[in-house]
mmCIF file of N, CA, C and O in Angstrom:
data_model
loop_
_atom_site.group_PDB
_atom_site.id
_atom_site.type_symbol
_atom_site.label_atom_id
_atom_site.label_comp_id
_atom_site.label_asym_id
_atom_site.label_seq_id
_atom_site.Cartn_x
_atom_site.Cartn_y
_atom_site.Cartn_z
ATOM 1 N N UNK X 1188 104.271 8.502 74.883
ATOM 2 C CA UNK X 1188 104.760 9.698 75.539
ATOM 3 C C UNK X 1188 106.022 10.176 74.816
ATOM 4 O O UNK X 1188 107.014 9.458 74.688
ATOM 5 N N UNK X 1189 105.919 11.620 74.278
ATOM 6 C CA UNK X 1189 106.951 11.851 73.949
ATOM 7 C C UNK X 1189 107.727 12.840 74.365
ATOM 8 O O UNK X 1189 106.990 13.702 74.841
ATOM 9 N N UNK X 1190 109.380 13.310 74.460
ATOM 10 C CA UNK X 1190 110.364 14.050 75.256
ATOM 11 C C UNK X 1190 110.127 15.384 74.608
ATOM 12 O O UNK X 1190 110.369 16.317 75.373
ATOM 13 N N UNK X 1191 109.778 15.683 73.579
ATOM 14 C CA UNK X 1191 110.045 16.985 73.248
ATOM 15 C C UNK X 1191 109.008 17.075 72.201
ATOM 16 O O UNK X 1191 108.827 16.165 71.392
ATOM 17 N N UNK X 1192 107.851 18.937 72.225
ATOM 18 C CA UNK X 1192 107.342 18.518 70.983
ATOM 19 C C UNK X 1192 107.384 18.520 70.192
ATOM 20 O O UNK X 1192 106.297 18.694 69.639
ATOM 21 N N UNK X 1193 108.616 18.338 69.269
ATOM 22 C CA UNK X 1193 109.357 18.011 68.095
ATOM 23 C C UNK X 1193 109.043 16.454 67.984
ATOM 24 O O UNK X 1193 108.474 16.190 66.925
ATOM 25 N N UNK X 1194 109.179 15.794 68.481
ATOM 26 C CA UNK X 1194 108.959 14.258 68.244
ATOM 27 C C UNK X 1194 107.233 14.099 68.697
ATOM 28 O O UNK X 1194 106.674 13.003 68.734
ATOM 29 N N UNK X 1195 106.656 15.200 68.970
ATOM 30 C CA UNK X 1195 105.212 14.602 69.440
ATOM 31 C C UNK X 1195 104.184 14.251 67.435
ATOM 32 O O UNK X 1195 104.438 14.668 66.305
ATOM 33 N N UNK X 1196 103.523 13.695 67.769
ATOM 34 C CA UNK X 1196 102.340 12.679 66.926
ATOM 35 C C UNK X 1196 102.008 14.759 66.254
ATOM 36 O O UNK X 1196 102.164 15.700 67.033
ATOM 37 N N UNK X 1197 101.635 14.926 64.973
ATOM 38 C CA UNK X 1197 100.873 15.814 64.579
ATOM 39 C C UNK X 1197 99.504 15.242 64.557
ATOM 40 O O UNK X 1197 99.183 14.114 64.184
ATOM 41 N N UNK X 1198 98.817 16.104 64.971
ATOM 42 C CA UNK X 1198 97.188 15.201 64.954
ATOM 43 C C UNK X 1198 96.856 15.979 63.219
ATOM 44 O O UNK X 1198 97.279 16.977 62.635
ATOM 45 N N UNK X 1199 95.770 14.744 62.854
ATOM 46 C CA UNK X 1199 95.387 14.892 61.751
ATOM 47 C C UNK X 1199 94.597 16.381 61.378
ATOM 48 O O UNK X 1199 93.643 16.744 62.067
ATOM 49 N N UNK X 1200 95.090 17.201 60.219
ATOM 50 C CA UNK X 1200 94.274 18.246 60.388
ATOM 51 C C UNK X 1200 95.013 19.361 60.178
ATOM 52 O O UNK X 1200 94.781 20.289 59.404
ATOM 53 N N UNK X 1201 96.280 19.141 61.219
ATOM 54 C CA UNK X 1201 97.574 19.840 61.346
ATOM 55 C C UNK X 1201 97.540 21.325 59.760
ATOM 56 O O UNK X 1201 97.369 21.088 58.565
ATOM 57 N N UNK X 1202 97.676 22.148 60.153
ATOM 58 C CA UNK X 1202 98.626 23.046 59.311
ATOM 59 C C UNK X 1202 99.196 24.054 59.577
ATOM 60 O O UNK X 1202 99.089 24.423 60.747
ATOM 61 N N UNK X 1203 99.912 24.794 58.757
ATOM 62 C CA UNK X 1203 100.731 26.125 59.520
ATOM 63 C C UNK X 1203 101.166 26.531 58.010
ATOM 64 O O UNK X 1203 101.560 25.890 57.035
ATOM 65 N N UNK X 1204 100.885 28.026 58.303
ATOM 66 C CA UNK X 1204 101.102 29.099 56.845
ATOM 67 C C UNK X 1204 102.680 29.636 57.291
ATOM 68 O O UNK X 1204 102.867 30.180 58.379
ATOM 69 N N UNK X 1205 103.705 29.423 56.370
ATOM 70 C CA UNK X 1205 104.490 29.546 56.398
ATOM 71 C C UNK X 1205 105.526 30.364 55.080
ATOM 72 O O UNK X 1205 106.733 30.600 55.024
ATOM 73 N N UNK X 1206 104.532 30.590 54.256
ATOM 74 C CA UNK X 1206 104.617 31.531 52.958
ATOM 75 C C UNK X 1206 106.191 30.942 52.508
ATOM 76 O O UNK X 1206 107.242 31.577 52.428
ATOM 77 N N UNK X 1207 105.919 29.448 52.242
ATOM 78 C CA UNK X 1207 107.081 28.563 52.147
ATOM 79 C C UNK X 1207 106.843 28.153 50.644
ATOM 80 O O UNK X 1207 105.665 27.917 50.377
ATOM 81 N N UNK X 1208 107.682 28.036 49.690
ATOM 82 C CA UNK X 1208 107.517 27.556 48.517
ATOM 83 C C UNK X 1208 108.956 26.542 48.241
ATOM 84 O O UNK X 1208 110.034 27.037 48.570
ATOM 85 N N UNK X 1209 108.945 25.263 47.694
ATOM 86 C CA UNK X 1209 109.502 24.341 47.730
ATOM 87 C C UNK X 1209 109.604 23.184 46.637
ATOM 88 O O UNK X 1209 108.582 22.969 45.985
ATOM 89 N N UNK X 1210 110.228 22.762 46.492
ATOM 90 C CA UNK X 1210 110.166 21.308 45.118
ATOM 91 C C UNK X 1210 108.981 20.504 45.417
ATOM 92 O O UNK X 1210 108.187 19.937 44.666
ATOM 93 N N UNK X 1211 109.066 20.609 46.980
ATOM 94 C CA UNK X 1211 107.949 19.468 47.631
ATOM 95 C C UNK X 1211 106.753 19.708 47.612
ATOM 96 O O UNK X 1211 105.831 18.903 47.480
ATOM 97 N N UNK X 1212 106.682 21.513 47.824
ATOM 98 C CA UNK X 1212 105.457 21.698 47.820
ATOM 99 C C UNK X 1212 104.906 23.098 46.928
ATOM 100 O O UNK X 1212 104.358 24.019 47.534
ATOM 101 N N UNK X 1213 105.044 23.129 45.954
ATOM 102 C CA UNK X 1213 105.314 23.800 44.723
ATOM 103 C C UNK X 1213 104.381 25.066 45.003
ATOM 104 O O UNK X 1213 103.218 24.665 44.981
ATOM 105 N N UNK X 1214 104.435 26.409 45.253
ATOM 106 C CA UNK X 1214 103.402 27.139 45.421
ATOM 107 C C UNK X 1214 102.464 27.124 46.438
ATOM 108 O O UNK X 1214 101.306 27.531 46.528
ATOM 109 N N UNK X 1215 103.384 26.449 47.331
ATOM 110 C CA UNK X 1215 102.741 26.796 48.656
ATOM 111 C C UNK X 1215 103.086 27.893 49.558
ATOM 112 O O UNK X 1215 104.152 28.508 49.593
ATOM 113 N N UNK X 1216 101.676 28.120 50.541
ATOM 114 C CA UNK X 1216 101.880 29.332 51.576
ATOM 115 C C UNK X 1216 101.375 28.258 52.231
ATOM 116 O O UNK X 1216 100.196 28.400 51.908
ATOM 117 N N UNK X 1217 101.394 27.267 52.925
ATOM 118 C CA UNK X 1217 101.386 26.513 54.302
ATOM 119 C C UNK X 1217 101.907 25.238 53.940
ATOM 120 O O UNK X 1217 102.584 24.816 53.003
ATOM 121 N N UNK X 1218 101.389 24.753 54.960
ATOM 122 C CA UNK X 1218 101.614 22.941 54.572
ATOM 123 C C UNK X 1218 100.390 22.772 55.833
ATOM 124 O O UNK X 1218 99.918 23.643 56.563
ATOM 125 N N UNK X 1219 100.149 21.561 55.776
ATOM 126 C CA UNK X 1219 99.433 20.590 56.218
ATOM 127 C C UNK X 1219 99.245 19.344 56.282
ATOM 128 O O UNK X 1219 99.776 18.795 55.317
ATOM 129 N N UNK X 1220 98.589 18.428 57.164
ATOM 130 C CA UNK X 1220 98.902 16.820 57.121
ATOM 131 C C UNK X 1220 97.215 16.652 57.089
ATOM 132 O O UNK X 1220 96.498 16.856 58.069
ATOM 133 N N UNK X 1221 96.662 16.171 55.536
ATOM 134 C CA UNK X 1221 95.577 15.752 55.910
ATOM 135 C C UNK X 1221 95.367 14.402 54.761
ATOM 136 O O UNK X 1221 94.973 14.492 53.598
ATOM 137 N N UNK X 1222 95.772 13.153 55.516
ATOM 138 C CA UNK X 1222 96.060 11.964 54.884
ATOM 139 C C UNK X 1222 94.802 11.613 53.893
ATOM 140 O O UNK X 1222 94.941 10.915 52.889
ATOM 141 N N UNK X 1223 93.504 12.212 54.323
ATOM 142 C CA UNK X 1223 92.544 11.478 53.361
ATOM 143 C C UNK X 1223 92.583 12.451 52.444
ATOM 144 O O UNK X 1223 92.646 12.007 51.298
ATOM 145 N N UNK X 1224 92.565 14.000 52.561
ATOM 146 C CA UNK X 1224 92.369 14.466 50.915
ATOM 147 C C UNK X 1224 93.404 14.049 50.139
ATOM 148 O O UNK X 1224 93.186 13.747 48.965
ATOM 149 N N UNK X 1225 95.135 13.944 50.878
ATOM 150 C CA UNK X 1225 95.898 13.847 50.227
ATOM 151 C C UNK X 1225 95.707 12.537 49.168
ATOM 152 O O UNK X 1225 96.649 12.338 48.401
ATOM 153 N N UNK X 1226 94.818 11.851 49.108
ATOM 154 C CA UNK X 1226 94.755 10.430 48.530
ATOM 155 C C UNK X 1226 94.232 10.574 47.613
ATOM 156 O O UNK X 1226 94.167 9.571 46.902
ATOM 157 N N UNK X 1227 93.513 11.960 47.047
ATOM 158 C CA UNK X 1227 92.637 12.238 46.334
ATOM 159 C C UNK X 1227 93.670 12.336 44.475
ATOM 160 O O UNK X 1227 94.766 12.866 44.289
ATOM 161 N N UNK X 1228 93.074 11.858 43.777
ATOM 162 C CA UNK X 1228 93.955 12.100 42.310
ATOM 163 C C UNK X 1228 93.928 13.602 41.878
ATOM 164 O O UNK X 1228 93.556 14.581 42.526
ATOM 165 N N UNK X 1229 94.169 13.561 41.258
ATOM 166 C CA UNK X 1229 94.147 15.160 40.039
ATOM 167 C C UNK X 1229 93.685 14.863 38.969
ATOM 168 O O UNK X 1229 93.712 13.704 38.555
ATOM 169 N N UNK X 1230 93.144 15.900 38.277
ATOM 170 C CA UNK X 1230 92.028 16.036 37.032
ATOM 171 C C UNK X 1230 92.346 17.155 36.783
ATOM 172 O O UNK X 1230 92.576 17.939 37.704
ATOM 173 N N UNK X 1231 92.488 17.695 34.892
ATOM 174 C CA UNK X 1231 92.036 19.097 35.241
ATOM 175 C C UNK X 1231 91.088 18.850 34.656
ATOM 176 O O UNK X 1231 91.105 19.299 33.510
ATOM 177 N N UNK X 1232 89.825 18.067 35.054
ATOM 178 C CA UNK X 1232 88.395 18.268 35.030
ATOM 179 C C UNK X 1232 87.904 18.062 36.195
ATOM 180 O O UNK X 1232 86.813 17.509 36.057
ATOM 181 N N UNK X 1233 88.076 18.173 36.919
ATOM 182 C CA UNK X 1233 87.983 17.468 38.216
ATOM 183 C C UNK X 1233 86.437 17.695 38.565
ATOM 184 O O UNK X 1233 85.767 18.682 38.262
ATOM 185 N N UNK X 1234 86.096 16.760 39.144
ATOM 186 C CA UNK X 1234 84.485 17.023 39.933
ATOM 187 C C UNK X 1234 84.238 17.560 41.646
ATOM 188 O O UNK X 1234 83.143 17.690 42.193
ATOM 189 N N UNK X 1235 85.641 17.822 42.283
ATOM 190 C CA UNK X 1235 85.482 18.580 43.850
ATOM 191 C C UNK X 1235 86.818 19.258 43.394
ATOM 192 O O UNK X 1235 87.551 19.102 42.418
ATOM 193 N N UNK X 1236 86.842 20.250 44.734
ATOM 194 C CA UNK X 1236 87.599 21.013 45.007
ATOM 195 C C UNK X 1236 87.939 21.194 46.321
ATOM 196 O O UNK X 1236 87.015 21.157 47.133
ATOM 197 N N UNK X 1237 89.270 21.417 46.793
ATOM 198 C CA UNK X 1237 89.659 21.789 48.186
ATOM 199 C C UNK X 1237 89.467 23.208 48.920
ATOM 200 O O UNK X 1237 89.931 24.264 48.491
ATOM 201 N N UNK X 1238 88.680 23.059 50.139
ATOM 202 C CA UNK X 1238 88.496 24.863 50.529
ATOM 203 C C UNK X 1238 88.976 24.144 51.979
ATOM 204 O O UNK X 1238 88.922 23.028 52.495
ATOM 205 N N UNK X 1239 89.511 25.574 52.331
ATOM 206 C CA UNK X 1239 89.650 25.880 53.858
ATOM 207 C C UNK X 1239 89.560 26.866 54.383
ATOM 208 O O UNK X 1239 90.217 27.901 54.276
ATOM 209 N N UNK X 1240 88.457 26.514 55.191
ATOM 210 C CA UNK X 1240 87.585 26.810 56.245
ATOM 211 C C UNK X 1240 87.722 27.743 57.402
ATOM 212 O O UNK X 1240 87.017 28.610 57.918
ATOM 213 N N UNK X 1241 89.062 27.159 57.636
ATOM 214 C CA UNK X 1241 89.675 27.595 59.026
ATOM 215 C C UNK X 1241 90.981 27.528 58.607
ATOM 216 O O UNK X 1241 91.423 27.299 57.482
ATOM 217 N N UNK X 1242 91.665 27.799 59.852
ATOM 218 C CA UNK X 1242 93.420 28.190 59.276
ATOM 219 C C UNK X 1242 93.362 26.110 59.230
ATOM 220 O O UNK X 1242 93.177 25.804 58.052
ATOM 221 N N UNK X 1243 93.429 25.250 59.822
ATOM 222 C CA UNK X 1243 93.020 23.945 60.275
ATOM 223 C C UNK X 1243 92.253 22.780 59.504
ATOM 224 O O UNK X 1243 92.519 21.579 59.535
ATOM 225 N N UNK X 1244 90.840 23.679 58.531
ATOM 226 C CA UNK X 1244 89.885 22.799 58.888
ATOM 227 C C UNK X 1244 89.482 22.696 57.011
ATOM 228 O O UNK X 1244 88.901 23.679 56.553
ATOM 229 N N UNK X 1245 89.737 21.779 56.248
ATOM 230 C CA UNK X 1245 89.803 21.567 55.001
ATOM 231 C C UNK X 1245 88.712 20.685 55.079
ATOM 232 O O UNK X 1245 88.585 19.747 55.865
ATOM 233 N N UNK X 1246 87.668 21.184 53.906
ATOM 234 C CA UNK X 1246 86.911 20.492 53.536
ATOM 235 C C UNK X 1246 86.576 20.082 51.477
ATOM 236 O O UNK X 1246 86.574 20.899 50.556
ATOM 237 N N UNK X 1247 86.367 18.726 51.418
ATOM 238 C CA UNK X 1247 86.375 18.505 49.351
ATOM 239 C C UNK X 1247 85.032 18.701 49.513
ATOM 240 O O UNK X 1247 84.259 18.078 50.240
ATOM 241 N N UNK X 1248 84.790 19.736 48.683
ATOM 242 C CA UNK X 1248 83.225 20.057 47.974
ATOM 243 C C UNK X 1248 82.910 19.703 46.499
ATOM 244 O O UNK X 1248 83.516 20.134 45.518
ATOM 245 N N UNK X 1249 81.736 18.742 46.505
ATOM 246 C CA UNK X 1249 81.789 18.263 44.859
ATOM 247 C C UNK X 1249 81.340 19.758 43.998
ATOM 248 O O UNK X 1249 80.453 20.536 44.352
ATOM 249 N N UNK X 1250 82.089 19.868 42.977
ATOM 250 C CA UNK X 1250 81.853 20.800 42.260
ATOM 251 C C UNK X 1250 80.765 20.726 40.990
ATOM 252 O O UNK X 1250 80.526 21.673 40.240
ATOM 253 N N UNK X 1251 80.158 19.397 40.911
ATOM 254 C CA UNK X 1251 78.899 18.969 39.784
ATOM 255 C C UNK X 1251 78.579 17.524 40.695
ATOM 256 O O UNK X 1251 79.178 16.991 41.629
ATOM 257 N N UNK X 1252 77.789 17.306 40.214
ATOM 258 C CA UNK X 1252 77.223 16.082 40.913
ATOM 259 C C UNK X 1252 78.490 14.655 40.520
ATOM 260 O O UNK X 1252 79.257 14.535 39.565
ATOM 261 N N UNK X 1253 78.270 13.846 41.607
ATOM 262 C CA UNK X 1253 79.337 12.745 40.981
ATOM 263 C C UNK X 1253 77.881 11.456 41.034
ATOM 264 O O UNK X 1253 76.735 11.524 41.478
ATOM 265 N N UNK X 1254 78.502 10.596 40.486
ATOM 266 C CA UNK X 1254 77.819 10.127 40.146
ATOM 267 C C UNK X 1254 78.353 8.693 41.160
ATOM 268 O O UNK X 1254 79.546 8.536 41.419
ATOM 269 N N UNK X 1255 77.211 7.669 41.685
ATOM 270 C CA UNK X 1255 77.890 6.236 42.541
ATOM 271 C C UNK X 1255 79.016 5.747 41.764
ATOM 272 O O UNK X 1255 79.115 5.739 40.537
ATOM 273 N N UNK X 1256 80.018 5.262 42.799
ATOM 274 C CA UNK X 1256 81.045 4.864 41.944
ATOM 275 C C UNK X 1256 81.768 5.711 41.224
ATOM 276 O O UNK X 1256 82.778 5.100 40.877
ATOM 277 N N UNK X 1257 81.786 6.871 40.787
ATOM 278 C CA UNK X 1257 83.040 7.789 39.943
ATOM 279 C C UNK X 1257 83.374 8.152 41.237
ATOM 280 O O UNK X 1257 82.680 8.410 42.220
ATOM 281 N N UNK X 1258 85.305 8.104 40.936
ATOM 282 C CA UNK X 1258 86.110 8.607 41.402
ATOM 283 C C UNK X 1258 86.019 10.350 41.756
ATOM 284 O O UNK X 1258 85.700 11.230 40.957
ATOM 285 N N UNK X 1259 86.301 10.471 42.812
ATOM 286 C CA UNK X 1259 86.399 12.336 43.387
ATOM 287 C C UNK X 1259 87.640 12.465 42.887
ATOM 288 O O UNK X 1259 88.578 11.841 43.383
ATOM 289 N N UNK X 1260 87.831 13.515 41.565
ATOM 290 C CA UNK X 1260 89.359 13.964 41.675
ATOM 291 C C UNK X 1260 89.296 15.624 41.972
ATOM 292 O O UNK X 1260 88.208 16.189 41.858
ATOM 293 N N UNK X 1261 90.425 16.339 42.333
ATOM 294 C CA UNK X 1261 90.537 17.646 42.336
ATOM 295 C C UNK X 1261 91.617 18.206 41.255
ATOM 296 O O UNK X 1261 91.794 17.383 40.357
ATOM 297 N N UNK X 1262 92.271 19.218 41.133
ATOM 298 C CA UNK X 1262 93.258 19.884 40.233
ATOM 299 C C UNK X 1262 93.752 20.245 41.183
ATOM 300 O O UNK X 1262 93.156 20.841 42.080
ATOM 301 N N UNK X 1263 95.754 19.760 41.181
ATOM 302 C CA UNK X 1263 96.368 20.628 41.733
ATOM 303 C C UNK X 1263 96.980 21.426 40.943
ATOM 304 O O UNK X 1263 98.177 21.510 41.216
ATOM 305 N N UNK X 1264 96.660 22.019 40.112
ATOM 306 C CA UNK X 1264 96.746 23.020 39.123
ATOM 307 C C UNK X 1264 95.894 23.955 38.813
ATOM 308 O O UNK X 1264 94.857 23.891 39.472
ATOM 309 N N UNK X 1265 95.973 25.161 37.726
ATOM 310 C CA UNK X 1265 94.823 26.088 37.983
ATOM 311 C C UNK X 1265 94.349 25.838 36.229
ATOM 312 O O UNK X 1265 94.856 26.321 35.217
ATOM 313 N N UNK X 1266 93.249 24.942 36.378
ATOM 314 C CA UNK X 1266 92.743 24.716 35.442
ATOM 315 C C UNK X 1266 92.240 25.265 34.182
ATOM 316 O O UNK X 1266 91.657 24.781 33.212
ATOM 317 N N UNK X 1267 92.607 26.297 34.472
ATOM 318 C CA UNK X 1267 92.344 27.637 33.615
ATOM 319 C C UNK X 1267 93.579 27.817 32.797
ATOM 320 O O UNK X 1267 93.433 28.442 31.746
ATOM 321 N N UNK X 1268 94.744 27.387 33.090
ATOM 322 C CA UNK X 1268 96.014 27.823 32.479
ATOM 323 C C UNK X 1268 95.922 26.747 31.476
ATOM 324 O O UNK X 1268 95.184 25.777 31.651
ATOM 325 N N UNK X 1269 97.079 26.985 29.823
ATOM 326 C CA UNK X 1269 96.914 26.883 28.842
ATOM 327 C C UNK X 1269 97.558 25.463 29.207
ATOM 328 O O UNK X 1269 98.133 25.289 30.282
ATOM 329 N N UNK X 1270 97.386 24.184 27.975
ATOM 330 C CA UNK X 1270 97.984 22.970 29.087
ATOM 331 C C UNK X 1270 99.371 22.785 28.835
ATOM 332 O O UNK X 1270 99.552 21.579 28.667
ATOM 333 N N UNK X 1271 100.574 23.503 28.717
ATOM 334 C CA UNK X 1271 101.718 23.930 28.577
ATOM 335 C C UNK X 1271 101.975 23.835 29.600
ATOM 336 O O UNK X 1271 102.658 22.950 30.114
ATOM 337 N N UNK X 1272 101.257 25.125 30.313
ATOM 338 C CA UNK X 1272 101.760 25.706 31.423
ATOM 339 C C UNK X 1272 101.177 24.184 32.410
ATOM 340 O O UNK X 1272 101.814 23.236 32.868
ATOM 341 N N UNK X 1273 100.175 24.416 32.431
ATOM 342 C CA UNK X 1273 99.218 22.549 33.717
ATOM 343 C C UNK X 1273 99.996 21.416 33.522
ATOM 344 O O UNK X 1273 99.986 20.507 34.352
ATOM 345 N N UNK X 1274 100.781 21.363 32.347
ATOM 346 C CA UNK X 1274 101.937 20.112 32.381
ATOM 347 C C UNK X 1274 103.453 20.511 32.916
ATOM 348 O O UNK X 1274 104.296 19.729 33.355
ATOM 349 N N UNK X 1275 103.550 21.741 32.781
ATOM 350 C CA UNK X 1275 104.717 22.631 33.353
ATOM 351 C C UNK X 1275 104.460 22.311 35.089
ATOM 352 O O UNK X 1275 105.234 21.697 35.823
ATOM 353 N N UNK X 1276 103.604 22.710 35.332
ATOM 354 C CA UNK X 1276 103.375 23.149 37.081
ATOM 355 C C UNK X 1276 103.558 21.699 37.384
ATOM 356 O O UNK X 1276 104.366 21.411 38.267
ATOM 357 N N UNK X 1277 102.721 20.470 36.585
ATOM 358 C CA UNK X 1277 102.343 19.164 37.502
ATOM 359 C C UNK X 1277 103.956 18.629 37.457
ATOM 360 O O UNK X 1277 104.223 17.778 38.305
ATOM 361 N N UNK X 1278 104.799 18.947 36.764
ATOM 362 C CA UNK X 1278 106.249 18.785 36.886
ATOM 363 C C UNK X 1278 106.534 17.847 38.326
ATOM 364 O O UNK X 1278 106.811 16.665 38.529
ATOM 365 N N UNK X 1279 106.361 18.768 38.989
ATOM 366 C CA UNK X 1279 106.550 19.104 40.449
ATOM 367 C C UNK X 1279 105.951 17.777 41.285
ATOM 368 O O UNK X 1279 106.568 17.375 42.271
ATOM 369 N N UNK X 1280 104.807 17.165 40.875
ATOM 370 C CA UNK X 1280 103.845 16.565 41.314
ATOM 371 C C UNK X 1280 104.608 14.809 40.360
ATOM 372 O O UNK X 1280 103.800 13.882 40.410
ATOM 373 N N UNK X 1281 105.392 14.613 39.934
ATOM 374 C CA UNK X 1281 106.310 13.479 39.173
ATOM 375 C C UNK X 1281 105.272 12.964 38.143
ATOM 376 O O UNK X 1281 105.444 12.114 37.270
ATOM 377 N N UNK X 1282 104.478 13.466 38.357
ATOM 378 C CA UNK X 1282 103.634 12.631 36.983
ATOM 379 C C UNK X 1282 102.947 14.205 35.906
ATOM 380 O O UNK X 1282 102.795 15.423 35.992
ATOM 381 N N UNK X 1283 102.679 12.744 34.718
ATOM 382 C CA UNK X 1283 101.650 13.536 33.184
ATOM 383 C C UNK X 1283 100.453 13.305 33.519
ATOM 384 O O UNK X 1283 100.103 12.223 33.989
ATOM 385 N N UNK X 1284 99.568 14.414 33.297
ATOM 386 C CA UNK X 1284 98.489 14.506 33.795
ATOM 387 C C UNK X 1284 97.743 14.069 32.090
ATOM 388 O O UNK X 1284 98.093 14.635 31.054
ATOM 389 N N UNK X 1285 96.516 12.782 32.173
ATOM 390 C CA UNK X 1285 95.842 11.827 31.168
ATOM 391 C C UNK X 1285 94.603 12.383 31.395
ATOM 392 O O UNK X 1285 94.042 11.643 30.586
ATOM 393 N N UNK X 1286 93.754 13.025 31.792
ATOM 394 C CA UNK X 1286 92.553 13.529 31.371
ATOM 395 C C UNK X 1286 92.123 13.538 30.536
ATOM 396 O O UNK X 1286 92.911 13.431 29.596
ATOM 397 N N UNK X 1287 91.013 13.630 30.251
ATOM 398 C CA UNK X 1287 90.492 14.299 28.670
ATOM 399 C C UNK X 1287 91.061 15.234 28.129
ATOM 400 O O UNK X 1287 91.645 15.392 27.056
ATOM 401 N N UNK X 1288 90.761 16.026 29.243
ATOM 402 C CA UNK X 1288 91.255 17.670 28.731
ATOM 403 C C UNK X 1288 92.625 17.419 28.412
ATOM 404 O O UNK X 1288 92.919 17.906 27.321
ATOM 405 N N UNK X 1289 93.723 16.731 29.078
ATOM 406 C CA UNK X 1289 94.993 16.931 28.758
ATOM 407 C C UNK X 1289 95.562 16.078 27.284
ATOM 408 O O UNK X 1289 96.502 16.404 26.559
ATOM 409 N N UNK X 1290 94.452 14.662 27.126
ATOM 410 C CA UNK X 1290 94.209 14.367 26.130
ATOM 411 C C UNK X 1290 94.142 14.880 24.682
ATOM 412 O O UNK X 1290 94.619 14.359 23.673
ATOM 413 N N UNK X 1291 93.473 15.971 24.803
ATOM 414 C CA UNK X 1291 93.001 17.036 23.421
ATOM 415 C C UNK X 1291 94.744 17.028 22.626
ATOM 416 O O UNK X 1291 95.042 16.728 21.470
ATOM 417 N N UNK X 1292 95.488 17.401 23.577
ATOM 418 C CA UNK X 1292 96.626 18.057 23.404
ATOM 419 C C UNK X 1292 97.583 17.268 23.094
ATOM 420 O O UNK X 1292 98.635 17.707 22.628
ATOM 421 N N UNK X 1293 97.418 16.273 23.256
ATOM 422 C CA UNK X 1293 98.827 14.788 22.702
ATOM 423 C C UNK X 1293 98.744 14.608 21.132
ATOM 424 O O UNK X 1293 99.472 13.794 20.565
#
């Protein structure tokens, strides 16, 4: 039980558009708490992608077939940009992104 709902539990799922941009959350217009995609790696080859559904309701769609056993990664980057810029943005994110693709470029 909690006193105020500032201290109440966010249920999983949680989000709110807040056209907020931040160190934390680099190019964001919401935030959200959704512990299992968040677990997901980054690729910029990635085999799913994140959509939402509802203001709420996020779902990972494989974007080519995966295969048993390979890892689901997504891009939090726009995979399309030159990899300057995809090592520029992942800044934000504390790590170098090792892909193939980012591979080419070392």
């Amino acid at each position: 039980n909690h006193d105020s709902e500032d201290e109440a539990a966010v249920p999983i799922g949680w989000s709110g558009h807040h056209g907020i941009t931040t160190k934390v959350f680099p190019g964001c217009v919401g935030s959200g708490l959704y512990p299992k995609v968040a677990m997901i790696n980054h690729s910029c080859v990635p085999n799913a992608s994140v959509d939402f559904l509802e203001s709420n309701v996020v779902v990972v769609v494989a974007t080519r077939n995966i295969r048993q056993g390979e890892e689901i990664l997504i891009s939090y980057v726009d995979v399309e940009e030159e990899y300057e810029k995809r090592k520029h943005n992942l800044n934000d994110y504390g790590f170098e992104c090792d892909c193939s693709k980012c591979r080419q470029h070392k």
